[in-house]
mmCIF file of C-alpha atoms and ligand atoms in Angstrom:
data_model
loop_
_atom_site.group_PDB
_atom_site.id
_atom_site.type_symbol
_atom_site.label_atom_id
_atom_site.label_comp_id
_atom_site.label_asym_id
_atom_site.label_seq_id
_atom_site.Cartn_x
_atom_site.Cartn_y
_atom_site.Cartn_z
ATOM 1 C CA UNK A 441 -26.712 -8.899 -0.209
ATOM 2 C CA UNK A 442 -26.969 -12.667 1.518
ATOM 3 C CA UNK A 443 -27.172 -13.124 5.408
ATOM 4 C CA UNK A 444 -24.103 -16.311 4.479
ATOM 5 C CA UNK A 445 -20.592 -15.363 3.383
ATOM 6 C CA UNK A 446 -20.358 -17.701 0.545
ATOM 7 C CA UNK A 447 -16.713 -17.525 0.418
ATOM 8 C CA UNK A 448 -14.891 -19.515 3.578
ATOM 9 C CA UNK A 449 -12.198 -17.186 4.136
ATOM 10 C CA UNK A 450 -14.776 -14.604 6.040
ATOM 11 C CA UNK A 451 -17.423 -15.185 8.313
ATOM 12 C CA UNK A 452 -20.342 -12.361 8.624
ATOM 13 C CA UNK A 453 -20.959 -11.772 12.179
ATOM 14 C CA UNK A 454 -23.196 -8.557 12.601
ATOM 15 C CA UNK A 455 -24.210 -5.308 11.133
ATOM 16 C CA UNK A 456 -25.002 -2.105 12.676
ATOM 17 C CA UNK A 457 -25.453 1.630 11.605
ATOM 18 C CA UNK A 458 -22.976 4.084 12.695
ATOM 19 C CA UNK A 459 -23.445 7.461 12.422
ATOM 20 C CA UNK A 460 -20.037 9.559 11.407
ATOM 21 C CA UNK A 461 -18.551 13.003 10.340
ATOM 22 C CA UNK A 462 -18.698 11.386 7.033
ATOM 23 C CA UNK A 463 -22.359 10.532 7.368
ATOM 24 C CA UNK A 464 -24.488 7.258 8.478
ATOM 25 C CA UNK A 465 -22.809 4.530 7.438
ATOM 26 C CA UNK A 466 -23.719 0.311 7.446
ATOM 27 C CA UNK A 467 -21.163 -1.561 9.074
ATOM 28 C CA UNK A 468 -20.672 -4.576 8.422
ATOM 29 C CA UNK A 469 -18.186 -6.872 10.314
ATOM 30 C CA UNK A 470 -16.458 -9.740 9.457
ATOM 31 C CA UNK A 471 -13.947 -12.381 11.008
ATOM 32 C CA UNK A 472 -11.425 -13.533 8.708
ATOM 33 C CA UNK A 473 -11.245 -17.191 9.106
ATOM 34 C CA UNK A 474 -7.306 -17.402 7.668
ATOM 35 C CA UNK A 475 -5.528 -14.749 9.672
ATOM 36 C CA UNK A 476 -8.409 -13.994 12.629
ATOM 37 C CA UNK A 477 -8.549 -10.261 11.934
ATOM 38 C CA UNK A 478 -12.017 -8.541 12.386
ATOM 39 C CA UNK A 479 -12.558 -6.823 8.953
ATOM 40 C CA UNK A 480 -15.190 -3.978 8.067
ATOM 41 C CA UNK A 481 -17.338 -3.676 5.104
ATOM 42 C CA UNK A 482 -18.722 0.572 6.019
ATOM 43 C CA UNK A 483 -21.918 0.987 3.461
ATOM 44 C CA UNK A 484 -23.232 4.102 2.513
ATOM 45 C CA UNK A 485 -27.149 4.320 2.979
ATOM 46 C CA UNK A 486 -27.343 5.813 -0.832
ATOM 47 C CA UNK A 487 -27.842 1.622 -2.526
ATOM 48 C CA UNK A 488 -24.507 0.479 -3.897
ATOM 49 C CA UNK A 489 -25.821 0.241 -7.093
ATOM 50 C CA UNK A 490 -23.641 -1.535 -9.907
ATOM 51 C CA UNK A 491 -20.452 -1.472 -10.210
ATOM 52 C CA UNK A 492 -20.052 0.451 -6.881
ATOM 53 C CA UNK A 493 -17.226 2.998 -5.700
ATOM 54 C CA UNK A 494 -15.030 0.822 -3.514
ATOM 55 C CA UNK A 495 -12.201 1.698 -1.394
ATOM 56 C CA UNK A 496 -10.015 -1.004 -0.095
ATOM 57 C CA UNK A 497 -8.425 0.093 2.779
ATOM 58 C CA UNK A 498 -5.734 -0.896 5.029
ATOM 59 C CA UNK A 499 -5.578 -0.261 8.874
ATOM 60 C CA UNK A 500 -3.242 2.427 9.788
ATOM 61 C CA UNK A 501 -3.301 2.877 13.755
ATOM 62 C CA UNK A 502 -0.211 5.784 13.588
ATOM 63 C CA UNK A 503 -2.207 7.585 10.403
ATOM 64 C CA UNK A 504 -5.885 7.719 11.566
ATOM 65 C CA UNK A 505 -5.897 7.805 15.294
ATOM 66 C CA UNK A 506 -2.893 9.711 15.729
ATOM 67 C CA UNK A 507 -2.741 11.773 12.371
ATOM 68 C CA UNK A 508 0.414 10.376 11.877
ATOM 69 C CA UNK A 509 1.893 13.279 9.503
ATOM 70 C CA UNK A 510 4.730 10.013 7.762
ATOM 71 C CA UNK A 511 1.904 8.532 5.326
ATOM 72 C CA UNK A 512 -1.787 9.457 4.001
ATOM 73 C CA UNK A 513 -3.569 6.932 5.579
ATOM 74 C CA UNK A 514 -5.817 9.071 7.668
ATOM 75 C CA UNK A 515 -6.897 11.472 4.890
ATOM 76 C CA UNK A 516 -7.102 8.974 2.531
ATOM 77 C CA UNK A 517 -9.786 7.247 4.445
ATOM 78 C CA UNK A 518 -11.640 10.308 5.405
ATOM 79 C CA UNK A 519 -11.742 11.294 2.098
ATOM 80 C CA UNK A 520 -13.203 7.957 0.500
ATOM 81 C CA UNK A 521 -15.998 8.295 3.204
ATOM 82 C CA UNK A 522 -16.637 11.253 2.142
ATOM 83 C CA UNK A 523 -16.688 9.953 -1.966
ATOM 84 C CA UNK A 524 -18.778 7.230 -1.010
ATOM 85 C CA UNK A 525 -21.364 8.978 1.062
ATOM 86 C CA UNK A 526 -22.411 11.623 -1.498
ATOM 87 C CA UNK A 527 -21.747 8.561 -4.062
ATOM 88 C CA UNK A 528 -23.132 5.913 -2.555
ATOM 89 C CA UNK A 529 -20.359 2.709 -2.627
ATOM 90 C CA UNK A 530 -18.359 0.592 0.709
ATOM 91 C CA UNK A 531 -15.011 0.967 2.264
ATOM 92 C CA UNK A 532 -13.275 -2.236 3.080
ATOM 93 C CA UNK A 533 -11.599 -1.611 5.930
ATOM 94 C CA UNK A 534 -8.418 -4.449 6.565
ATOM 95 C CA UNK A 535 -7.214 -5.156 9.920
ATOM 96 C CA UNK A 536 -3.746 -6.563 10.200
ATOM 97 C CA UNK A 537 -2.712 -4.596 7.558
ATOM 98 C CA UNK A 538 -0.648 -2.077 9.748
ATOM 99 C CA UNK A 539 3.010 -1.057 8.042
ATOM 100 C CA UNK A 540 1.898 -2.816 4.288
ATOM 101 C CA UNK A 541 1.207 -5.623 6.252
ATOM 102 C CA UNK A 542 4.185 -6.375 9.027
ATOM 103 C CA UNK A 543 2.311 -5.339 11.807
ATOM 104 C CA UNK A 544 2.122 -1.851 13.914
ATOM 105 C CA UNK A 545 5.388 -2.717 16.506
ATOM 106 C CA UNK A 546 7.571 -3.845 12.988
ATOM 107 C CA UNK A 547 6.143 -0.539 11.350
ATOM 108 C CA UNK A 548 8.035 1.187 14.248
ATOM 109 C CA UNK A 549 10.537 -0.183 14.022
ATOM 110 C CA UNK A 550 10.661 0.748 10.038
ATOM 111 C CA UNK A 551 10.175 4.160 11.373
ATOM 112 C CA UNK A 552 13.199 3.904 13.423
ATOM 113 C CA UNK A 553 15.546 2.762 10.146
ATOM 114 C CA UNK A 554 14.265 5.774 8.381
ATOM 115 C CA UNK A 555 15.315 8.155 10.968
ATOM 116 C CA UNK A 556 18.906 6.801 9.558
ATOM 117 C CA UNK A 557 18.186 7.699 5.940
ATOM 118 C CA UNK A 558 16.616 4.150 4.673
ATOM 119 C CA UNK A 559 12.993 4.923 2.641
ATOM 120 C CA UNK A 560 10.032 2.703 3.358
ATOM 121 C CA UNK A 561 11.248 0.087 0.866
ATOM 122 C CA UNK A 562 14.655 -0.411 2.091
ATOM 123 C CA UNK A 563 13.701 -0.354 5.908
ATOM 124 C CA UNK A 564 11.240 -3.324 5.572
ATOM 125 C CA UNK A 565 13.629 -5.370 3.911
ATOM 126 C CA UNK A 566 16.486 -4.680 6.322
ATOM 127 C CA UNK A 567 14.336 -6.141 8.789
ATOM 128 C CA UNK A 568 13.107 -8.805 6.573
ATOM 129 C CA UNK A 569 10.182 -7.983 4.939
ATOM 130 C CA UNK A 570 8.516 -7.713 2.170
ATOM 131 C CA UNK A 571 8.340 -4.306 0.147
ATOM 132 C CA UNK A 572 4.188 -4.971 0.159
ATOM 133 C CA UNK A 573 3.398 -7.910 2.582
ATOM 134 C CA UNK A 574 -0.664 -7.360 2.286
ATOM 135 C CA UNK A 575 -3.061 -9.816 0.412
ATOM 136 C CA UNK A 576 -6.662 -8.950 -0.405
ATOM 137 C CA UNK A 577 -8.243 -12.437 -0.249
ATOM 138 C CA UNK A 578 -10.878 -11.399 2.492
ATOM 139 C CA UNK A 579 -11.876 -8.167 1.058
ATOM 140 C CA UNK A 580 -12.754 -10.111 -2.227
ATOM 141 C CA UNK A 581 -14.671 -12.698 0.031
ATOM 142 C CA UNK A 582 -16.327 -9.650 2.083
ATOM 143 C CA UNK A 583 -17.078 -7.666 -1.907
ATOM 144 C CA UNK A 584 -18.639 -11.051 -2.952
ATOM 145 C CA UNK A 585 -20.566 -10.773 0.370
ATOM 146 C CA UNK A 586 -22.114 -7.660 -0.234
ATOM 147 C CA UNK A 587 -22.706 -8.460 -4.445
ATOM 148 C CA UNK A 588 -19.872 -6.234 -5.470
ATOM 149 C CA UNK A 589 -18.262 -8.981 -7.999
ATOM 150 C CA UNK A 590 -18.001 -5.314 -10.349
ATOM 151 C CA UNK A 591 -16.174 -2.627 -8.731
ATOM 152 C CA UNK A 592 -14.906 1.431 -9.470
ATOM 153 C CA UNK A 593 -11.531 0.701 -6.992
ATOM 154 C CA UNK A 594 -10.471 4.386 -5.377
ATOM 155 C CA UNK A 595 -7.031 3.537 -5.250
ATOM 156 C CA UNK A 596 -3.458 4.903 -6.313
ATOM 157 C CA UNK A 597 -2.011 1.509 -5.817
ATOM 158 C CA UNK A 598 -2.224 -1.022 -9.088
ATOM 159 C CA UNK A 599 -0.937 -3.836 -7.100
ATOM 160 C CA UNK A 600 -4.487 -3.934 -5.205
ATOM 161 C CA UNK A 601 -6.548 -4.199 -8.692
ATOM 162 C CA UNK A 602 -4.325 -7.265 -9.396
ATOM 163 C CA UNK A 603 -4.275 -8.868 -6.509
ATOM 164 C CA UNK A 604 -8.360 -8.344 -6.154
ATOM 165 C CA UNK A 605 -8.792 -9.225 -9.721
ATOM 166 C CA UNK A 606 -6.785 -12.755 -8.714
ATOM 167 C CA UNK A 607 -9.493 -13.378 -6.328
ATOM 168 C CA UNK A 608 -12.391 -13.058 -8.777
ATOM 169 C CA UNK A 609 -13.094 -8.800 -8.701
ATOM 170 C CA UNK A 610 -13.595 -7.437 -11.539
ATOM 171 C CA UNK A 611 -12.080 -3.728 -11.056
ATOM 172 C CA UNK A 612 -13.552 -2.112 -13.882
ATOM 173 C CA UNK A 613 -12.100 1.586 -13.606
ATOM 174 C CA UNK A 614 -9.348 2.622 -11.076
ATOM 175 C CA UNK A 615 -9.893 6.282 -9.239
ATOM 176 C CA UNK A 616 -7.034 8.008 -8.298
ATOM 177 C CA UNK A 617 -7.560 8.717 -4.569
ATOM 178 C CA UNK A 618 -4.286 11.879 -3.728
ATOM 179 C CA UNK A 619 -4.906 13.083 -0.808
ATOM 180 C CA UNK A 620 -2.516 14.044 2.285
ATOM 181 C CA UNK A 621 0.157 15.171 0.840
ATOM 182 C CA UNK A 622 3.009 16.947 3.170
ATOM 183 C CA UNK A 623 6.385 18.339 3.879
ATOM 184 C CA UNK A 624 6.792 15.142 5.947
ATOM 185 C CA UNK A 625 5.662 12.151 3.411
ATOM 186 C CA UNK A 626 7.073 13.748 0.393
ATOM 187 C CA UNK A 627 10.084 11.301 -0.072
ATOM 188 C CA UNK A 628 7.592 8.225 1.432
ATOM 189 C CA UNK A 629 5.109 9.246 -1.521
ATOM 190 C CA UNK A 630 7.930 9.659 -4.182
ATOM 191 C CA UNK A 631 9.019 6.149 -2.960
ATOM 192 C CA UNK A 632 5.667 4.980 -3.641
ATOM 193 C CA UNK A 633 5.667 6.202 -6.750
ATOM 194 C CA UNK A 634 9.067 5.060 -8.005
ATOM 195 C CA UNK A 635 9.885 1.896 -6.394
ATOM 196 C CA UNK A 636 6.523 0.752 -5.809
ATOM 197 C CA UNK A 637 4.496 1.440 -9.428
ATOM 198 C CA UNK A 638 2.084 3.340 -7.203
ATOM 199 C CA UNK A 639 0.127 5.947 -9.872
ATOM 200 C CA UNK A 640 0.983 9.179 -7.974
ATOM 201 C CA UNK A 641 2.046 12.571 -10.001
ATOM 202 C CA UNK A 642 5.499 13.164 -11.240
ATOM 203 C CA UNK A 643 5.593 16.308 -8.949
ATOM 204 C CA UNK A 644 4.334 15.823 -5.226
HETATM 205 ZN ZN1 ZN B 477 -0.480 5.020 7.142
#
């Protein structure tokens, strides 16, 4: 742990415990110098250790706050807080992640398209977007911040190992992280799984 980000594209600005359903957590926040997002790095109080349980997470207003029943957001991130407090490891909480990364208002109006039969892929490009618009540059600055260069990455999504590995993480195990599955996502997970490479189970 250092008190200096020693990667520019974060600045550490405080840290605070916050006690949860999931348990007491550190949190750490974090301003991201590129995009201005306020970032999270939630600690468990059991030590880190090496090569720590991480779970990189990306804001979902619609899926936590509102139990949005469309993706698996909100469970997901229950659930990691839940691994990494009887495990001890972080959650890396992304703001400005909303809709893959197109913002909560364009996530909408994704919604919207689907209502007419597009899937999540489709919809974001017929409004000009990406299929995946996120980039994990400040959660490998905010994992260098808190010494987690070796990481266990809770995640169904291989594109994250890649993209963290680019920025100098080492992910050395993936764990599947399947949680909130529903009548409602179904097709959204399926489309995850088969237009997306996302490692989900041939039967949802
Ligand atoms: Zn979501």
């Amino acid at each position: 742990m250092t008190d200096h980000t020693s990667d520019a594209r974060v600045e550490f600005v405080v840290e605070t415990n916050v006690p949860t359903d999931h348990g007491v957590f550190r949190f750490r926040g974090y301003r991201d110098l590129l995009t201005g997002a306020d970032h999270l790095a939630v600690l468990s109080a059991k030590s880190l250790g090496e090569r720590p349980l991480v779970r990189v997470h990306s804001e979902c207003l619609t899926g936590e706050a509102f139990g949005s029943r469309k993706c698996e957001c909100g469970p997901q991130l229950q659930a990691a807080l839940d691994r990494i407090n009887r495990d001890g490891g972080a959650v890396i909480y992304l703001r400005g992640h909303e809709g893959r990364g197109i913002g909560l208002l364009e996530k909408l109006r994704a919604y919207r398209l689907q209502e007419e039969g597009l899937d999540t892929v489709d919809a974001n490009r017929a409004l000009g977007h990406g299929d995946d618009e996120r980039e994990y540059g400040a959660a490998a600055a905010i994992l260098h911040d808190i010494g987690a260069m070796q990481v266990r990455l809770l995640t169904n999504n291989p594109g994250k190992r890649r993209d963290l590995e680019a920025h100098g993480i080492e992910v050395v195990a993936l764990e599947p992280l399947i949680v909130g599955e529903n009548a409602v996502n179904q097709g959204y997970l399926e489309t995850k799984r088969d237009r997306m490479g996302h490692l989900l189970p041939d039967s949802l």
